[in-house]
Each structure stands twice: as structure tokens, then as C-alpha cells.
Amino acid sequence: MKILVAGGFGAGKTTLVGAVSEIRPLRTEEELSELGRPVDDTAGVEAKRTTTVAMDFGRIDLRAGLALYLFGTPGQDRFWFVWDELARGALGAVVLADTRRLADCFPSVDFFEQRGIPFVVAVNCFDGTELFAAEEVRDALDLDPGIPVLLCDARRREDGKDVLVALVEHVDARRRGTPARA
């Protein structure tokens, strides 16, 4: 089963994939360069030094013959041409949100809504940032009530697993035509 992990630049996608993967994740991280400075908005994530240029890849074995394949998408606009290819055959997606840069989530939300790909929103609660309730984030992103919004720490394996379980439950509920727990 293929799951995408998307969101804005610096939201924690690479971190989440790495935290939950049972294999050493494949990362296509490159150092931020002077040439990219005019197009890479680092406001709010000034300490960020690398960026994903193609994808991150991780795997979780659920049982013999059944695995979750995690594909972390690149966050900047200039790499979005990769998204259509990564989304092909995806069960669903996690949109990772950073409340310091919440507007960066809108392109991810729009992408999955336009393609009918089920998704959940996971708010990455960074150290030292103001915490918002899930309903406040839902309202700010203008999400349908049936889309689960969760708070998490992308560095914590258990939080990442909870987010993935919520996504799978949401996908299952959509297929059955019943509301998922938010």
C-alpha cells in the first residue's frame, strides 16, 4: 500500500518518514544553496539546511506480503512536477502542517482534493511554537468536517504510527461510506 507524506517546505516530511520506517529510509536531500536562496522561502524555518529534491522512501511491514510504502514529497513548488508520478496508485496521503507556515499546506490539500485522494492533516508540533487545537487548524485550512486533523511530533515513531493508522481508517471509512473518527 502506497502512502504519500506531503506538506510545505520544512514541515517535517523527511523526519516523519524516517521516524516510522522499518528500513533505513532513502533520502534525496541536498544542501540549500545560494542559487536557491531567492526561491526557497526559509522564513520560520531559518535553521533548515537541506531540502528533498525528489522523494523520501520508507517501508513498514504489516504482515507477510503486506507493507506500507511511504513516499515523502518534495516541498518546494519547483519540484511539484514529481507529485503526479508519486501519487499514481496511492492509497492516501498525510499532509504535514507547520502552524508557523500554515498557508504552505494549501497546495497539498488542493492537490489531493482535486485528485480525490483521501488524506489526513497532521500538525507537526514543533518545540517552542504555539499549539493550536485540531479544530482551529481545520477552520484555518477550511477543511471538510470528515477530514481527520491530528496533532503529532514527527520525530516520534508512535505519533507517526498514529497518523498512519488514522489515514488508513479514514480511507476505509470513505470506501464504506461511513464517517471516520477525527
mmCIF file of N, CA and C in Angstrom, residues 51-133:
data_model
loop_
_atom_site.group_PDB
_atom_site.id
_atom_site.type_symbol
_atom_site.label_atom_id
_atom_site.label_comp_id
_atom_site.label_asym_id
_atom_site.label_seq_id
_atom_site.Cartn_x
_atom_site.Cartn_y
_atom_site.Cartn_z
ATOM 1 N N THR A 51 17.145 20.161 1.669
ATOM 2 C CA THR A 51 15.818 20.038 1.092
ATOM 3 C C THR A 51 15.717 18.742 0.295
ATOM 4 N N THR A 52 14.529 18.170 0.246
ATOM 5 C CA THR A 52 14.270 16.978 -0.552
ATOM 6 C C THR A 52 14.094 17.409 -2.000
ATOM 7 N N VAL A 53 14.845 16.790 -2.902
ATOM 8 C CA VAL A 53 14.772 17.191 -4.308
ATOM 9 C C VAL A 53 14.011 16.197 -5.184
ATOM 10 N N ALA A 54 13.717 15.023 -4.683
ATOM 11 C CA ALA A 54 12.925 14.057 -5.451
ATOM 12 C C ALA A 54 11.880 13.413 -4.548
ATOM 13 N N MET A 55 12.335 12.651 -3.540
ATOM 14 C CA MET A 55 11.403 11.992 -2.631
ATOM 15 C C MET A 55 12.181 11.379 -1.476
ATOM 16 N N ASP A 56 11.443 11.022 -0.460
ATOM 17 C CA ASP A 56 11.934 10.159 0.604
ATOM 18 C C ASP A 56 11.174 8.849 0.432
ATOM 19 N N PHE A 57 11.786 7.754 0.856
ATOM 20 C CA PHE A 57 11.107 6.465 0.752
ATOM 21 C C PHE A 57 11.376 5.658 2.008
ATOM 22 N N GLY A 58 10.309 5.110 2.575
ATOM 23 C CA GLY A 58 10.421 4.223 3.717
ATOM 24 C C GLY A 58 9.400 3.107 3.597
ATOM 25 N N ARG A 59 9.536 2.103 4.458
ATOM 26 C CA ARG A 59 8.628 0.954 4.402
ATOM 27 C C ARG A 59 8.322 0.470 5.806
ATOM 28 N N ILE A 60 7.087 0.025 5.982
ATOM 29 C CA ILE A 60 6.658 -0.620 7.211
ATOM 30 C C ILE A 60 5.999 -1.930 6.816
ATOM 31 N N ASP A 61 6.531 -3.049 7.303
ATOM 32 C CA ASP A 61 5.924 -4.347 7.033
ATOM 33 C C ASP A 61 4.803 -4.577 8.038
ATOM 34 N N LEU A 62 3.600 -4.804 7.509
ATOM 35 C CA LEU A 62 2.447 -5.037 8.379
ATOM 36 C C LEU A 62 2.287 -6.521 8.696
ATOM 37 N N ARG A 63 2.494 -7.347 7.689
ATOM 38 C CA ARG A 63 2.477 -8.810 7.822
ATOM 39 C C ARG A 63 3.085 -9.354 6.544
ATOM 40 N N ALA A 64 3.273 -10.646 6.490
ATOM 41 C CA ALA A 64 3.868 -11.268 5.306
ATOM 42 C C ALA A 64 3.069 -10.871 4.064
ATOM 43 N N GLY A 65 3.744 -10.274 3.109
ATOM 44 C CA GLY A 65 3.101 -9.893 1.855
ATOM 45 C C GLY A 65 2.333 -8.583 1.884
ATOM 46 N N LEU A 66 2.337 -7.873 3.001
ATOM 47 C CA LEU A 66 1.609 -6.601 3.075
ATOM 48 C C LEU A 66 2.494 -5.556 3.752
ATOM 49 N N ALA A 67 2.778 -4.499 3.029
ATOM 50 C CA ALA A 67 3.636 -3.433 3.548
ATOM 51 C C ALA A 67 3.058 -2.077 3.181
ATOM 52 N N LEU A 68 3.381 -1.101 3.995
ATOM 53 C CA LEU A 68 3.108 0.302 3.676
ATOM 54 C C LEU A 68 4.379 0.868 3.070
ATOM 55 N N TYR A 69 4.252 1.456 1.910
ATOM 56 C CA TYR A 69 5.365 2.136 1.268
ATOM 57 C C TYR A 69 5.124 3.633 1.418
ATOM 58 N N LEU A 70 6.049 4.302 2.048
ATOM 59 C CA LEU A 70 5.909 5.722 2.347
ATOM 60 C C LEU A 70 6.753 6.538 1.387
ATOM 61 N N PHE A 71 6.125 7.478 0.726
ATOM 62 C CA PHE A 71 6.813 8.361 -0.210
ATOM 63 C C PHE A 71 6.653 9.793 0.277
ATOM 64 N N GLY A 72 7.743 10.393 0.713
ATOM 65 C CA GLY A 72 7.738 11.793 1.112
ATOM 66 C C GLY A 72 7.962 12.661 -0.107
ATOM 67 N N THR A 73 7.093 13.629 -0.306
ATOM 68 C CA THR A 73 7.179 14.503 -1.477
ATOM 69 C C THR A 73 8.101 15.686 -1.211
ATOM 70 N N PRO A 74 8.665 16.253 -2.259
ATOM 71 C CA PRO A 74 9.419 17.495 -2.073
ATOM 72 C C PRO A 74 8.453 18.639 -1.758
ATOM 73 N N GLY A 75 8.923 19.618 -0.981
ATOM 74 C CA GLY A 75 8.035 20.681 -0.528
ATOM 75 C C GLY A 75 7.984 21.936 -1.366
ATOM 76 N N GLN A 76 8.998 22.205 -2.167
ATOM 77 C CA GLN A 76 9.008 23.448 -2.928
ATOM 78 C C GLN A 76 8.287 23.317 -4.267
ATOM 79 N N ASP A 77 7.739 24.438 -4.707
ATOM 80 C CA ASP A 77 6.979 24.499 -5.962
ATOM 81 C C ASP A 77 7.759 23.920 -7.137
ATOM 82 N N ARG A 78 9.044 24.208 -7.208
ATOM 83 C CA ARG A 78 9.814 23.822 -8.391
ATOM 84 C C ARG A 78 9.967 22.303 -8.532
ATOM 85 N N PHE A 79 9.641 21.546 -7.490
ATOM 86 C CA PHE A 79 9.730 20.083 -7.559
ATOM 87 C C PHE A 79 8.361 19.407 -7.664
ATOM 88 N N TRP A 80 7.306 20.182 -7.797
ATOM 89 C CA TRP A 80 5.971 19.593 -7.808
ATOM 90 C C TRP A 80 5.679 18.740 -9.025
ATOM 91 N N PHE A 81 6.477 18.856 -10.080
ATOM 92 C CA PHE A 81 6.256 18.005 -11.248
ATOM 93 C C PHE A 81 6.383 16.526 -10.873
ATOM 94 N N VAL A 82 7.053 16.228 -9.756
ATOM 95 C CA VAL A 82 7.247 14.853 -9.296
ATOM 96 C C VAL A 82 5.968 14.299 -8.653
ATOM 97 N N TRP A 83 5.127 15.182 -8.143
ATOM 98 C CA TRP A 83 3.970 14.749 -7.367
ATOM 99 C C TRP A 83 3.018 13.843 -8.125
ATOM 100 N N ASP A 84 2.703 14.170 -9.375
ATOM 101 C CA ASP A 84 1.757 13.340 -10.135
ATOM 102 C C ASP A 84 2.255 11.908 -10.250
ATOM 103 N N GLU A 85 3.534 11.762 -10.497
ATOM 104 C CA GLU A 85 4.110 10.419 -10.607
ATOM 105 C C GLU A 85 4.067 9.700 -9.260
ATOM 106 N N LEU A 86 4.423 10.398 -8.190
ATOM 107 C CA LEU A 86 4.396 9.783 -6.862
ATOM 108 C C LEU A 86 2.973 9.418 -6.443
ATOM 109 N N ALA A 87 1.997 10.207 -6.846
ATOM 110 C CA ALA A 87 0.607 9.985 -6.418
ATOM 111 C C ALA A 87 -0.056 8.810 -7.124
ATOM 112 N N ARG A 88 0.494 8.402 -8.260
ATOM 113 C CA ARG A 88 -0.109 7.310 -9.021
ATOM 114 C C ARG A 88 -0.197 6.046 -8.149
ATOM 115 N N GLY A 89 -1.412 5.547 -7.937
ATOM 116 C CA GLY A 89 -1.630 4.329 -7.174
ATOM 117 C C GLY A 89 -1.609 4.499 -5.658
ATOM 118 N N ALA A 90 -1.598 5.743 -5.188
ATOM 119 C CA ALA A 90 -1.541 5.978 -3.739
ATOM 120 C C ALA A 90 -2.878 5.652 -3.073
ATOM 121 N N LEU A 91 -2.788 4.978 -1.932
ATOM 122 C CA LEU A 91 -3.955 4.685 -1.109
ATOM 123 C C LEU A 91 -4.493 5.973 -0.494
ATOM 124 N N GLY A 92 -3.582 6.842 -0.050
ATOM 125 C CA GLY A 92 -3.948 8.088 0.591
ATOM 126 C C GLY A 92 -2.712 8.890 0.918
ATOM 127 N N ALA A 93 -2.926 9.973 1.653
ATOM 128 C CA ALA A 93 -1.815 10.874 1.942
ATOM 129 C C ALA A 93 -1.947 11.488 3.320
ATOM 130 N N VAL A 94 -0.783 11.844 3.854
ATOM 131 C CA VAL A 94 -0.687 12.640 5.070
ATOM 132 C C VAL A 94 -0.202 14.015 4.633
ATOM 133 N N VAL A 95 -0.955 15.052 4.990
ATOM 134 C CA VAL A 95 -0.492 16.421 4.770
ATOM 135 C C VAL A 95 0.069 16.891 6.098
ATOM 136 N N LEU A 96 1.372 17.064 6.148
ATOM 137 C CA LEU A 96 2.041 17.505 7.363
ATOM 138 C C LEU A 96 2.009 19.026 7.403
ATOM 139 N N ALA A 97 1.504 19.566 8.499
ATOM 140 C CA ALA A 97 1.332 21.013 8.632
ATOM 141 C C ALA A 97 2.264 21.578 9.693
ATOM 142 N N ASP A 98 2.775 22.749 9.422
ATOM 143 C CA ASP A 98 3.588 23.521 10.360
ATOM 144 C C ASP A 98 2.815 24.810 10.607
ATOM 145 N N THR A 99 2.340 25.021 11.830
ATOM 146 C CA THR A 99 1.496 26.189 12.090
ATOM 147 C C THR A 99 2.245 27.512 11.936
ATOM 148 N N ARG A 100 3.575 27.471 11.917
ATOM 149 C CA ARG A 100 4.340 28.699 11.662
ATOM 150 C C ARG A 100 4.199 29.129 10.208
ATOM 151 N N ARG A 101 3.840 28.172 9.352
ATOM 152 C CA ARG A 101 3.717 28.420 7.914
ATOM 153 C C ARG A 101 2.508 27.646 7.386
ATOM 154 N N LEU A 102 1.360 27.837 8.003
ATOM 155 C CA LEU A 102 0.181 27.036 7.705
ATOM 156 C C LEU A 102 -0.274 27.183 6.251
ATOM 157 N N ALA A 103 -0.095 28.346 5.673
ATOM 158 C CA ALA A 103 -0.519 28.553 4.279
ATOM 159 C C ALA A 103 0.207 27.616 3.323
ATOM 160 N N ASP A 104 1.368 27.105 3.715
ATOM 161 C CA ASP A 104 2.120 26.176 2.862
ATOM 162 C C ASP A 104 1.383 24.855 2.660
ATOM 163 N N CYS A 105 0.346 24.586 3.460
ATOM 164 C CA CYS A 105 -0.441 23.353 3.331
ATOM 165 C C CYS A 105 -1.462 23.415 2.196
ATOM 166 N N PHE A 106 -1.892 24.611 1.844
ATOM 167 C CA PHE A 106 -2.969 24.722 0.867
ATOM 168 C C PHE A 106 -2.685 24.013 -0.450
ATOM 169 N N PRO A 107 -1.480 24.144 -1.026
ATOM 170 C CA PRO A 107 -1.247 23.409 -2.287
ATOM 171 C C PRO A 107 -1.374 21.892 -2.133
ATOM 172 N N SER A 108 -0.923 21.348 -1.012
ATOM 173 C CA SER A 108 -1.047 19.897 -0.783
ATOM 174 C C SER A 108 -2.505 19.500 -0.652
ATOM 175 N N VAL A 109 -3.257 20.237 0.149
ATOM 176 C CA VAL A 109 -4.682 19.964 0.329
ATOM 177 C C VAL A 109 -5.391 20.028 -1.024
ATOM 178 N N ASP A 110 -5.124 21.086 -1.794
ATOM 179 C CA ASP A 110 -5.750 21.231 -3.115
ATOM 180 C C ASP A 110 -5.391 20.065 -4.032
ATOM 181 N N PHE A 111 -4.128 19.666 -4.034
ATOM 182 C CA PHE A 111 -3.664 18.569 -4.886
ATOM 183 C C PHE A 111 -4.469 17.304 -4.621
ATOM 184 N N PHE A 112 -4.604 16.925 -3.354
ATOM 185 C CA PHE A 112 -5.299 15.677 -3.027
ATOM 186 C C PHE A 112 -6.799 15.799 -3.222
ATOM 187 N N GLU A 113 -7.373 16.951 -2.907
ATOM 188 C CA GLU A 113 -8.810 17.151 -3.139
ATOM 189 C C GLU A 113 -9.134 17.048 -4.628
ATOM 190 N N GLN A 114 -8.342 17.695 -5.465
ATOM 191 C CA GLN A 114 -8.600 17.698 -6.912
ATOM 192 C C GLN A 114 -8.496 16.307 -7.511
ATOM 193 N N ARG A 115 -7.694 15.442 -6.930
ATOM 194 C CA ARG A 115 -7.489 14.099 -7.468
ATOM 195 C C ARG A 115 -8.321 13.044 -6.742
ATOM 196 N N GLY A 116 -9.077 13.465 -5.740
ATOM 197 C CA GLY A 116 -9.910 12.526 -4.994
ATOM 198 C C GLY A 116 -9.113 11.541 -4.161
ATOM 199 N N ILE A 117 -7.898 11.931 -3.764
ATOM 200 C CA ILE A 117 -7.058 11.070 -2.935
ATOM 201 C C ILE A 117 -7.354 11.383 -1.471
ATOM 202 N N PRO A 118 -7.794 10.386 -0.688
ATOM 203 C CA PRO A 118 -8.093 10.647 0.724
ATOM 204 C C PRO A 118 -6.832 11.088 1.472
ATOM 205 N N PHE A 119 -7.016 11.998 2.415
ATOM 206 C CA PHE A 119 -5.874 12.478 3.188
ATOM 207 C C PHE A 119 -6.298 12.865 4.593
ATOM 208 N N VAL A 120 -5.311 12.902 5.478
ATOM 209 C CA VAL A 120 -5.471 13.453 6.815
ATOM 210 C C VAL A 120 -4.467 14.591 6.947
ATOM 211 N N VAL A 121 -4.721 15.477 7.881
ATOM 212 C CA VAL A 121 -3.774 16.554 8.176
ATOM 213 C C VAL A 121 -3.163 16.267 9.539
ATOM 214 N N ALA A 122 -1.839 16.240 9.579
ATOM 215 C CA ALA A 122 -1.109 16.029 10.829
ATOM 216 C C ALA A 122 -0.327 17.301 11.132
ATOM 217 N N VAL A 123 -0.669 17.942 12.227
ATOM 218 C CA VAL A 123 0.008 19.171 12.625
ATOM 219 C C VAL A 123 1.258 18.785 13.403
ATOM 220 N N ASN A 124 2.409 19.121 12.846
ATOM 221 C CA ASN A 124 3.683 18.820 13.489
ATOM 222 C C ASN A 124 3.926 19.877 14.564
ATOM 223 N N CYS A 125 3.893 19.459 15.812
ATOM 224 C CA CYS A 125 4.027 20.379 16.949
ATOM 225 C C CYS A 125 5.509 20.588 17.266
ATOM 226 N N PHE A 126 6.090 21.587 16.625
ATOM 227 C CA PHE A 126 7.500 21.890 16.811
ATOM 228 C C PHE A 126 7.745 22.483 18.191
ATOM 229 N N ASP A 127 8.905 22.179 18.760
ATOM 230 C CA ASP A 127 9.292 22.747 20.051
ATOM 231 C C ASP A 127 9.263 24.274 19.971
ATOM 232 N N GLY A 128 8.689 24.893 20.991
ATOM 233 C CA GLY A 128 8.701 26.343 21.086
ATOM 234 C C GLY A 128 7.686 27.063 20.224
ATOM 235 N N THR A 129 6.795 26.330 19.546
ATOM 236 C CA THR A 129 5.775 27.001 18.739
ATOM 237 C C THR A 129 4.441 26.959 19.473
ATOM 238 N N GLU A 130 3.605 27.914 19.136
ATOM 239 C CA GLU A 130 2.276 27.972 19.737
ATOM 240 C C GLU A 130 1.458 26.771 19.270
ATOM 241 N N LEU A 131 0.792 26.124 20.215
ATOM 242 C CA LEU A 131 -0.054 24.973 19.880
ATOM 243 C C LEU A 131 -1.478 25.447 19.613
ATOM 244 N N PHE A 132 -2.085 24.852 18.612
ATOM 245 C CA PHE A 132 -3.467 25.155 18.263
ATOM 246 C C PHE A 132 -4.261 23.864 18.314
ATOM 247 N N ALA A 133 -5.513 23.955 18.686
ATOM 248 C CA ALA A 133 -6.388 22.780 18.705
ATOM 249 C C ALA A 133 -6.638 22.320 17.271
#
